[in-house]
Structure formats: C-alpha cells, structure tokens
Coordinates of C-alpha atoms and ligand atoms in Angstrom, one line a residue:
M24 CA -22.5 -5.3 9.2
D25 CA -23.7 -3.4 6.1
F26 CA -23.0 -5.3 2.9
N27 CA -24.5 -2.5 0.8
V28 CA -21.4 -0.4 1.1
T29 CA -20.0 -1.4 -2.4
D30 CA -23.5 -0.9 -3.9
E31 CA -23.3 2.7 -2.7
L32 CA -20.1 3.0 -4.5
A33 CA -21.6 1.5 -7.6
A34 CA -23.8 4.5 -7.9
H35 CA -20.7 6.6 -8.4
R36 CA -18.9 4.4 -10.8
E37 CA -20.3 5.9 -14.0
K38 CA -19.3 9.4 -12.8
A39 CA -15.8 8.1 -11.8
R40 CA -15.4 6.6 -15.2
R41 CA -16.3 9.8 -16.9
W42 CA -13.9 11.7 -14.6
A43 CA -11.1 9.2 -15.6
D44 CA -12.0 9.5 -19.3
E45 CA -11.8 13.3 -19.1
H46 CA -8.6 13.6 -16.9
L47 CA -6.5 10.5 -17.1
D48 CA -3.6 10.6 -19.6
P49 CA -3.1 7.1 -21.0
A50 CA 0.6 7.8 -21.0
W51 CA 0.6 7.8 -17.1
A52 CA -0.1 4.0 -16.9
E53 CA 2.7 3.3 -19.4
Y54 CA 5.1 5.6 -17.5
E55 CA 4.3 3.7 -14.2
R56 CA 4.7 0.4 -15.9
T57 CA 8.0 1.1 -17.6
T58 CA 9.7 3.1 -14.8
G59 CA 8.2 1.3 -11.8
T60 CA 7.5 4.7 -10.2
H61 CA 3.9 4.6 -9.0
H62 CA 3.3 8.3 -8.5
I63 CA 2.4 10.9 -11.1
A64 CA 3.0 14.4 -9.8
E65 CA 0.6 16.0 -12.4
L66 CA -2.3 13.7 -11.4
H67 CA -1.6 14.2 -7.7
R68 CA -1.8 18.0 -8.2
L69 CA -5.0 17.6 -10.1
L70 CA -6.6 15.4 -7.4
A71 CA -5.6 17.9 -4.8
D72 CA -6.7 21.0 -6.7
Q73 CA -10.1 19.5 -7.4
G74 CA -10.6 18.5 -3.7
W75 CA -10.5 14.7 -4.2
L76 CA -7.5 14.2 -1.8
G77 CA -9.4 16.1 0.9
A78 CA -12.8 14.4 0.5
G79 CA -14.0 13.0 3.8
W80 CA -11.1 14.5 5.8
P81 CA -11.8 16.9 8.7
T82 CA -12.3 20.4 7.4
E83 CA -10.0 21.9 10.1
Y84 CA -7.1 20.2 8.4
G85 CA -8.0 21.1 4.9
G86 CA -10.7 18.4 4.2
T87 CA -13.1 19.4 1.4
D88 CA -16.9 18.8 1.0
N89 CA -16.3 16.6 -2.1
D90 CA -18.3 13.4 -1.9
A91 CA -16.0 10.8 -0.1
A92 CA -17.7 7.9 -1.8
L93 CA -17.3 9.4 -5.2
A94 CA -13.6 10.1 -4.3
Q95 CA -13.2 6.4 -3.4
A96 CA -14.8 5.4 -6.7
I97 CA -12.4 7.8 -8.6
F98 CA -9.4 6.2 -6.9
E99 CA -10.7 2.7 -7.7
E100 CA -11.2 3.7 -11.3
I101 CA -7.7 5.3 -11.5
R102 CA -6.1 2.1 -10.1
A103 CA -8.3 -0.1 -12.4
R104 CA -6.6 1.8 -15.3
H105 CA -3.2 0.8 -13.9
V106 CA -2.2 4.1 -12.4
L107 CA -1.3 3.0 -8.9
V108 CA -1.1 6.3 -6.9
E109 CA 1.2 4.8 -4.3
G110 CA 2.4 8.2 -3.2
W111 CA -1.0 9.0 -2.0
G112 CA -1.4 5.5 -0.5
A113 CA 1.6 6.0 1.8
T114 CA 0.8 9.7 2.5
S115 CA -2.9 9.1 3.4
L116 CA -1.9 6.3 5.8
I117 CA 0.5 8.6 7.6
A118 CA -2.1 11.4 7.6
N119 CA -4.5 8.9 9.2
T120 CA -1.9 8.0 11.8
L121 CA -1.4 11.7 12.6
L122 CA -5.1 12.1 13.3
H123 CA -4.5 9.7 16.2
V124 CA -1.0 10.6 17.4
G125 CA 0.0 14.0 16.0
T126 CA -0.1 17.4 17.8
E127 CA -2.5 20.1 16.5
E128 CA 0.5 21.8 14.8
Q129 CA 1.6 18.6 13.1
K130 CA -1.9 17.8 11.9
E131 CA -2.3 21.3 10.4
L132 CA 1.2 21.2 8.9
F133 CA 1.4 17.6 7.5
I134 CA -2.3 16.6 7.0
G135 CA -2.9 20.1 5.5
G136 CA 0.1 19.8 3.3
A137 CA -0.9 16.3 2.2
L138 CA -4.5 17.3 1.3
R139 CA -3.2 20.2 -0.7
G140 CA -0.9 17.8 -2.6
E141 CA 2.2 19.6 -1.4
T142 CA 3.5 16.9 1.1
V143 CA 4.1 13.4 -0.1
I144 CA 5.4 11.0 2.6
A145 CA 7.3 7.7 2.1
L146 CA 7.6 5.0 4.8
G147 CA 11.0 4.6 6.3
Y148 CA 10.9 1.5 8.6
T149 CA 12.8 -1.4 7.1
E150 CA 16.6 -1.6 7.3
P151 CA 19.2 -3.9 5.9
D152 CA 19.1 -6.0 9.1
S153 CA 15.5 -5.5 10.2
G154 CA 12.3 -6.0 8.2
S155 CA 9.9 -8.4 10.0
D156 CA 11.7 -7.6 13.2
V157 CA 11.1 -3.9 12.5
A158 CA 11.6 -2.9 16.1
A159 CA 15.3 -3.8 15.8
A160 CA 15.9 -0.7 13.8
K161 CA 19.4 0.8 14.2
T162 CA 19.1 4.2 12.5
R163 CA 20.1 6.6 15.2
A164 CA 18.5 9.9 16.3
V165 CA 20.6 11.8 18.9
R166 CA 19.3 14.9 20.5
D167 CA 21.3 18.1 20.1
G168 CA 19.5 21.0 21.9
D169 CA 16.2 21.6 20.1
E170 CA 17.2 19.5 17.2
W171 CA 17.9 15.8 16.5
I172 CA 20.8 14.5 14.3
I173 CA 19.9 11.4 12.3
N174 CA 22.3 8.8 10.9
G175 CA 21.5 5.4 9.3
Q176 CA 20.1 3.5 6.3
K177 CA 16.7 2.3 5.3
M178 CA 15.8 -0.3 2.7
F179 CA 12.7 -0.4 0.5
T180 CA 11.7 3.2 1.0
S181 CA 9.1 3.1 -1.8
T182 CA 8.2 6.2 -3.7
A183 CA 11.0 8.2 -1.9
Q184 CA 12.2 9.4 -5.3
K185 CA 8.9 11.3 -5.6
S186 CA 8.2 12.2 -2.0
T187 CA 8.9 15.3 0.0
H188 CA 9.2 13.6 3.4
V189 CA 9.8 10.2 5.0
F190 CA 8.1 8.9 8.1
L191 CA 11.2 7.6 9.8
L192 CA 11.6 4.9 12.5
T193 CA 14.8 5.7 14.6
R194 CA 16.5 4.4 17.7
T195 CA 16.9 7.0 20.4
S196 CA 17.9 4.7 23.3
T197 CA 20.2 1.7 23.1
D198 CA 20.0 0.8 26.8
K199 CA 16.3 -0.2 26.9
P200 CA 14.4 -3.2 25.5
K201 CA 14.2 -2.7 21.7
H202 CA 10.5 -1.7 21.5
R203 CA 11.1 1.0 24.2
G204 CA 14.0 2.9 22.6
L205 CA 12.3 4.0 19.3
T206 CA 11.2 7.4 18.2
M207 CA 9.3 8.5 15.0
F208 CA 10.1 11.6 12.9
I209 CA 8.9 13.1 9.7
V210 CA 12.1 14.1 7.9
P211 CA 12.4 16.2 4.7
L212 CA 13.9 14.2 1.8
D213 CA 15.5 17.3 0.2
D214 CA 18.0 17.6 3.1
P215 CA 21.6 17.4 1.7
G216 CA 22.3 14.6 4.1
V217 CA 19.8 12.3 2.4
S218 CA 20.6 10.1 -0.6
I219 CA 18.3 7.9 -2.5
Q220 CA 19.4 4.9 -4.6
P221 CA 16.9 2.9 -6.8
I222 CA 16.1 -0.8 -6.3
H223 CA 14.2 -2.4 -9.1
T224 CA 12.0 -5.4 -8.2
L225 CA 10.7 -8.5 -9.9
G226 CA 7.2 -7.0 -10.1
G227 CA 8.5 -4.0 -12.0
Q228 CA 8.1 -1.6 -9.1
R229 CA 10.9 0.7 -8.2
T230 CA 11.7 1.1 -4.5
N231 CA 14.8 2.6 -2.9
A232 CA 17.6 2.3 -0.4
T233 CA 17.8 5.7 1.5
F234 CA 20.8 6.9 3.4
Y235 CA 20.8 9.6 6.2
T236 CA 24.0 11.3 7.2
D237 CA 23.9 14.0 9.9
V238 CA 20.4 14.9 8.9
R239 CA 19.1 17.6 11.4
V240 CA 15.4 18.0 12.2
P241 CA 13.7 20.2 14.8
D242 CA 12.1 18.5 17.8
S243 CA 8.7 19.6 16.3
A244 CA 9.3 16.9 13.6
R245 CA 9.1 14.2 16.3
I246 CA 5.8 12.2 16.1
G247 CA 4.8 10.9 19.6
G248 CA 7.0 10.9 22.7
V249 CA 10.8 10.2 22.9
D250 CA 11.3 6.4 23.0
E251 CA 7.5 6.1 22.4
G252 CA 7.7 5.4 18.7
W253 CA 6.4 1.8 18.9
P254 CA 2.8 2.7 19.8
V255 CA 3.0 5.3 16.9
M256 CA 4.3 2.5 14.5
K257 CA 1.5 0.2 15.7
V258 CA -1.1 2.7 14.5
A259 CA 0.7 3.2 11.2
L260 CA 1.0 -0.5 10.6
V261 CA -2.8 -0.9 11.2
Y262 CA -3.4 1.7 8.5
E263 CA -0.9 0.0 6.1
R264 CA -2.5 -3.4 6.4
R265 CA -6.2 -2.4 6.5
G266 CA -6.2 -2.3 2.6
G267 CA -6.5 -6.1 2.9
G268 CA -4.5 -6.8 -0.2
G269 CA -6.9 -4.9 -2.4
G270 CA -10.0 -6.7 -1.1
G271 CA -10.0 -9.1 -4.1
S272 CA -11.2 -6.5 -6.6
A273 CA -8.2 -6.7 -8.9
T274 CA -8.3 -10.5 -8.9
A275 CA -12.0 -10.5 -9.6
R276 CA -11.5 -8.2 -12.6
L277 CA -8.7 -10.5 -13.9
L278 CA -10.9 -13.6 -13.4
D279 CA -13.6 -12.0 -15.5
E280 CA -11.1 -11.3 -18.3
V281 CA -9.7 -14.8 -18.2
A282 CA -13.2 -16.4 -18.1
A283 CA -14.2 -14.4 -21.2
W284 CA -10.9 -15.3 -22.9
S285 CA -11.4 -19.0 -22.1
Q286 CA -14.8 -19.0 -23.6
S287 CA -13.6 -17.4 -26.9
T288 CA -10.4 -19.3 -27.2
S289 CA -10.2 -22.9 -28.6
R290 CA -7.8 -25.7 -27.9
E291 CA -6.2 -27.7 -30.8
D292 CA -9.1 -30.2 -30.8
G293 CA -11.6 -27.3 -31.4
S294 CA -13.1 -27.3 -27.9
S295 CA -13.2 -24.0 -25.9
V296 CA -10.7 -23.7 -23.1
F297 CA -13.7 -23.0 -20.8
S298 CA -15.3 -26.4 -21.6
D299 CA -12.6 -28.1 -19.6
A300 CA -14.2 -28.9 -16.1
T301 CA -10.9 -28.3 -14.3
V302 CA -10.7 -24.8 -15.8
Q303 CA -14.2 -24.0 -14.5
Q304 CA -13.3 -25.4 -11.1
R305 CA -10.2 -23.3 -10.8
L306 CA -12.0 -20.2 -12.0
A307 CA -14.8 -20.9 -9.5
R308 CA -12.4 -21.5 -6.6
A309 CA -10.5 -18.3 -7.3
A310 CA -13.8 -16.4 -7.6
I311 CA -14.9 -17.7 -4.2
D312 CA -11.5 -16.7 -2.7
A313 CA -11.9 -13.2 -4.2
E314 CA -15.3 -12.9 -2.6
V315 CA -14.0 -14.0 0.8
A316 CA -11.1 -11.4 0.4
R317 CA -13.8 -8.7 -0.3
L318 CA -15.8 -9.7 2.8
L319 CA -12.7 -9.6 5.0
A320 CA -11.8 -6.1 3.6
L321 CA -15.4 -5.1 4.4
R322 CA -15.0 -6.3 8.0
V323 CA -11.9 -4.1 8.3
R324 CA -13.9 -1.1 7.0
W325 CA -16.8 -1.9 9.4
V326 CA -14.4 -1.9 12.4
Q327 CA -12.9 1.4 11.2
E328 CA -16.3 3.0 10.6
S329 CA -17.5 1.8 14.0
G330 CA -14.6 3.9 15.5
G331 CA -12.1 1.0 16.1
L332 CA -8.6 0.3 14.8
P333 CA -8.8 -2.8 12.7
G334 CA -5.6 -4.5 13.9
V335 CA -6.0 -8.3 13.6
E336 CA -8.9 -7.8 11.1
G337 CA -6.4 -6.0 8.8
S338 CA -3.8 -8.7 9.2
S339 CA -6.3 -11.4 8.4
A340 CA -7.5 -9.5 5.3
K341 CA -4.0 -8.8 4.1
L342 CA -3.0 -12.4 4.6
F343 CA -6.0 -14.0 2.9
G344 CA -6.3 -11.3 0.2
T345 CA -2.6 -11.5 -0.9
E346 CA -2.2 -15.2 -0.7
S347 CA -5.4 -16.0 -2.5
A348 CA -4.5 -13.6 -5.2
Q349 CA -1.2 -15.4 -5.7
R350 CA -3.0 -18.8 -5.9
A351 CA -5.4 -17.3 -8.4
H352 CA -2.4 -16.0 -10.5
W353 CA -0.9 -19.5 -10.6
D354 CA -4.3 -21.0 -11.7
L355 CA -4.7 -18.3 -14.4
L356 CA -1.2 -18.9 -15.8
D357 CA -2.0 -22.7 -16.0
I358 CA -5.4 -22.0 -17.7
I359 CA -3.8 -19.8 -20.4
G360 CA -0.9 -22.1 -20.9
D361 CA 2.7 -21.5 -22.0
H362 CA 1.9 -18.2 -23.8
A363 CA 0.8 -16.8 -20.4
V364 CA 4.4 -16.0 -19.5
L365 CA 5.0 -13.7 -22.5
R366 CA 5.7 -10.1 -21.7
R367 CA 3.5 -7.3 -23.0
E368 CA 6.1 -6.5 -25.6
A369 CA 5.5 -9.8 -27.3
S370 CA 2.6 -9.2 -29.7
S371 CA 1.1 -12.6 -29.0
A372 CA 0.9 -12.1 -25.2
P373 CA -2.6 -13.2 -24.2
L374 CA -4.8 -10.4 -22.7
G375 CA -1.9 -8.0 -23.2
A376 CA 0.1 -9.9 -20.6
A377 CA -2.4 -8.9 -17.8
V378 CA -1.9 -12.2 -16.0
E379 CA 1.9 -12.2 -16.4
E380 CA 2.1 -8.7 -14.9
A381 CA -0.4 -9.5 -12.1
F382 CA 1.6 -12.6 -11.3
R383 CA 4.9 -10.7 -11.0
A384 CA 3.4 -7.7 -9.1
G385 CA 1.7 -10.1 -6.7
V386 CA 4.9 -11.8 -5.6
V387 CA 5.9 -8.9 -3.3
T388 CA 2.4 -8.4 -1.7
T389 CA 3.0 -11.2 0.8
I390 CA 6.2 -9.6 1.8
Y391 CA 5.6 -5.8 2.1
G392 CA 3.4 -4.3 4.8
G393 CA 4.4 -7.4 6.9
A394 CA 5.2 -10.8 5.6
S395 CA 2.6 -13.6 5.7
E396 CA 4.4 -15.4 8.5
I397 CA 4.1 -12.3 10.7
M398 CA 0.4 -11.9 9.8
R399 CA -0.1 -15.5 10.8
E400 CA 1.6 -14.9 14.1
I401 CA -0.6 -11.9 14.8
V402 CA -3.8 -13.9 14.1
A403 CA -2.5 -16.8 16.1
E404 CA -1.6 -14.6 19.1
R405 CA -4.6 -12.2 19.1
T406 CA -7.4 -14.3 17.7
L407 CA -6.5 -17.8 18.8
G408 CA -4.7 -16.8 22.0
L409 CA -1.6 -18.9 21.1
P410 CA 1.7 -18.0 22.8
R411 CA 4.0 -15.3 21.3
T412 CA 6.8 -16.8 19.1
R413 CA 8.9 -13.7 18.7
A414 CA 11.2 -12.0 21.2
Ligands
FAD507 C1 8.4 -4.0 -3.2 C2 8.6 -3.7 -1.7 C3 8.2 -2.5 -1.2 C4 8.5 -2.2 0.1 N1 8.2 -0.9 0.6 C5 8.6 -0.6 1.8 C6 8.4 0.8 2.3 O1 8.0 1.7 1.5 N2 8.9 1.1 3.5 C7 9.5 0.2 4.3 O2 9.9 0.5 5.4 N3 9.6 -1.1 3.9 C8 9.1 -1.5 2.7 N4 9.3 -2.8 2.3 C9 9.9 -3.7 3.2 C10 9.0 -4.8 3.8 O3 8.1 -4.3 4.7 C11 9.9 -5.9 4.3 O4 10.5 -6.5 3.1 C12 9.2 -7.0 5.0 O5 8.7 -6.4 6.3 C13 10.0 -8.2 5.3 O6 11.2 -7.9 5.8 P1 12.6 -8.4 5.2 O7 12.6 -8.1 3.7 O8 13.7 -7.8 6.0 O9 12.6 -9.9 5.4 P2 12.9 -10.8 6.7 O10 12.2 -10.1 7.8 O11 14.3 -11.1 6.8 O12 12.1 -12.1 6.4 C14 12.6 -13.1 5.5 C15 11.7 -14.3 5.6 O13 11.7 -14.8 7.0 C16 10.3 -14.9 7.5 N5 10.3 -14.5 8.9 C17 10.9 -13.4 9.5 N6 10.6 -13.4 10.8 C18 9.8 -14.5 11.1 C19 9.2 -15.0 12.2 N7 9.3 -14.4 13.4 N8 8.5 -16.1 12.1 C20 8.4 -16.8 10.9 N9 8.9 -16.3 9.8 C21 9.6 -15.2 9.8 C22 9.6 -13.8 6.7 O14 8.2 -14.1 6.7 C23 10.2 -14.0 5.3 O15 9.6 -15.1 4.6 C24 9.0 -3.2 1.0 C25 9.4 -4.4 0.5 C26 9.2 -4.7 -0.8 C27 9.5 -6.1 -1.3

C-alpha cells in the first residue's frame, strides 16, 4: 500500500489554491449555505469547460488530458472553501457505475454528457417506505412496446432541483423475490410527469421528494437487464460509500482550527483553554480518529486502484469516518463551551460557527448512503462471516 498518495497531491495544492483564488466566487459558498443547494451551475460549467470534470476519465467518453491529481486537489480546495459540488459527486458516481454496467451507447451519451457538464444526475433510490431496505422499492416501471411507463415517489432525491436526470430504482416484477424484480433507469427530470418538492434538513442541506406520474422513457434508458437492477445498484452503492465519510480531512482541518483557538483563548481564571489536560486528550483522540479515517479511505482507494470494487472497505471507511467525525464534533462543542452553539449570524459565534455548522451537517452522514447499522451488518457479514440479519 502506497502511503505517499496524499503527498503526491500536496505537490498540487498550491496550484489548486491559486486556481480557487482566481475562479471561485466567495458568494457561491454563501449561496450554498443559505439555500442548502449544493450545486453551482456556473462553477460546474467552468470545471467542464476547463477539462477538470474529464480529468482521468477514458478519452473515448470525453476524458481530457488534464492532470487527474491536480483535478483532485482542485476539488478538495473547492470543498475546503465550503462549496460542496454535490451535483458532480452524484453524477460522477453514476458515470463510474456506467463504466461497469452501461452499454457503449449509454457510456457515450451519459458519461460524455456528464464530462461536458451538460448532464447532472441525482440518485433516486429511497422511498417513503424503503430506505435501508432499499430493495423494497415500489416505484413501478411497466413496459409499453419500446417504452416504459413509470409511476411512483422517491424521498431524499438530493440535488434533483439542479439535475437534468435521475438514476431511478424501479420495480418491474411484483411476483419475484424483492431483489429480483428491480430495474434501473436514467430518467430526464424535465419530463412533465416529474414534480420536485423541497425538503430542508437539520444540517441546512436541501433535499427533495420527487414524484413520477406516467413518465415515459425509451428502453435505451434502462441500465442493466430487466429485473437485474440489484447488481447495478450494488455497483452504484460501492461508489457512493467509497468516499469514506470524507476520509477525516474536514475533521482534521476543524481540529487544527479549534486547537489554535484553544491556545489563544483564556478561561475566566486566565489560563488558556488548551492548558486543560482533558482538552488536549480530547483533541488528541479526535486527531487519532481522523488519521484512522484517512487510512481507511486510503485502503478504499488502494483496492480501487488495484482494479477491485471496494465494497466492505468502503462500508468500513464510511462507518468509521462518519461516526468518528460526529464524536469529534461533540468534543469540539464541549471544548468551546456554551458559545459553540451560536449560529454564524451571531457576531460572537466562535470560529464563525464552524463547529456548530459541522455538527449539524454531520448528523445526516451516518444516515445517507446507508445508515451505520447497515454498514455494521455489511462488515459483520462479509468480514467477520456472521449470519445475515436481514431478509
Ligand atoms: C440529507 C439526506 C440526503 C439523502 N440523499 C439521498 C439521495 O440523494 N438519494 C436517495 O435515494 N436517498 C437519499 N437519502 C436517503 C438515505 O439513503 C436514507 O435516509 C437511508 O438509507 C435510511 O433510510 P430511511 O431514512 O428510510 O431510514 P430507515 O431505513 O427507516 O431506518 C431508520 C433507522 O432504523 C435503522 N435500521 C433500518 N434497518 C435496520 C436493520 N436491518 N438493522 C438495524 N437497524 C436498522 C436505521 O439504521 C435507522 O437508524 C438521503 C437522506 C438524507 C438524510
């Protein structure tokens, strides 16, 4: 395993910072924070036009010869400046899935469109009655000649309000075991039968309920075989979880900020916050966890770069990365004290409310992309060989 991978990236960080200084509009982070919409069309177009979306992708589908490591550093820098580019996050995971399961035509159409910045794809799996048990989806797709007619409802279709398409999990057979009656489609969201309603979350993110009424798609929009959607979903879920809850990088940055704050801030008795041994212990424990999260994320990357699909490795990394970040947020709130819960709008919010915002944003991370309990079950079954607990 090559631990130098982040050092390679370090060589690009200065260039990435300069790119961000030149191109990022500070208003974008504020727009994302206040609206909860984590996709900026103007930035997306710029990244596509300059070839950064296509960096490292196969040239036959529109990949560019831009340096992939520099592209990764640029995306990290953009996220570090609180512009979360989640439209690209979902789109690139579907484009990766299509590399495995798409037809040549679909790869050219959807991956090509994605790399040109024209196609933005949301994830349509969860329904009002099926989240963790995603294979229980009821949204129906019924064949009508060369077309399919889709009816149903999805919950938490994040970024749908800015997307052109949704990667939709549907039920095509009701007389088979639930995992064997599913089919995936890529469905245009501008169809008159689609409606999108906002859902605002505790973390500030806007997600959506999406409704599908007699939406017609051609058979060419079907990804994978009829009733063979589950193997397709499994690939997509691997790509969703491989991020490993951010690999501890956001937490590590926050820890540095709070450590510096604790050294320069005094308690009423005049001693620095940092001089308290329990503060040092909590910072150290959180820093160790962030490092473990980084290593677990590197393991995911290593499996992928060795040509594998990091299934259980991604689940472990997501579980540890997201839960350890939540533990760190609690520690940091305690260290700062009662002012830590002030919102950014309060002028006396410590560190511009960075901990308060990270705390709220972190709550959903152990739910979306597969809840922690489900990640534990995957690790228990596939790594420890324990019996399956779900039907
Ligand atoms: C902010 C946000 C964004 C999201 N974005 C998307 C998106 O873009 N696309 C999309 O399709 N979905 C999205 N989701 C949905 C997300 O994937 C689901 O919320 C998640 O899978 C959990 O499903 P659920 O909400 O139905 O909860 P449930 O499945 O009802 O779970 C409720 C609780 O029961 C536990 N539980 C469930 N089953 C088991 C079990 N077998 N063993 C032990 N415990 C169990 C869960 O861990 C959880 O604690 C998003 C969710 C959020 C909060």
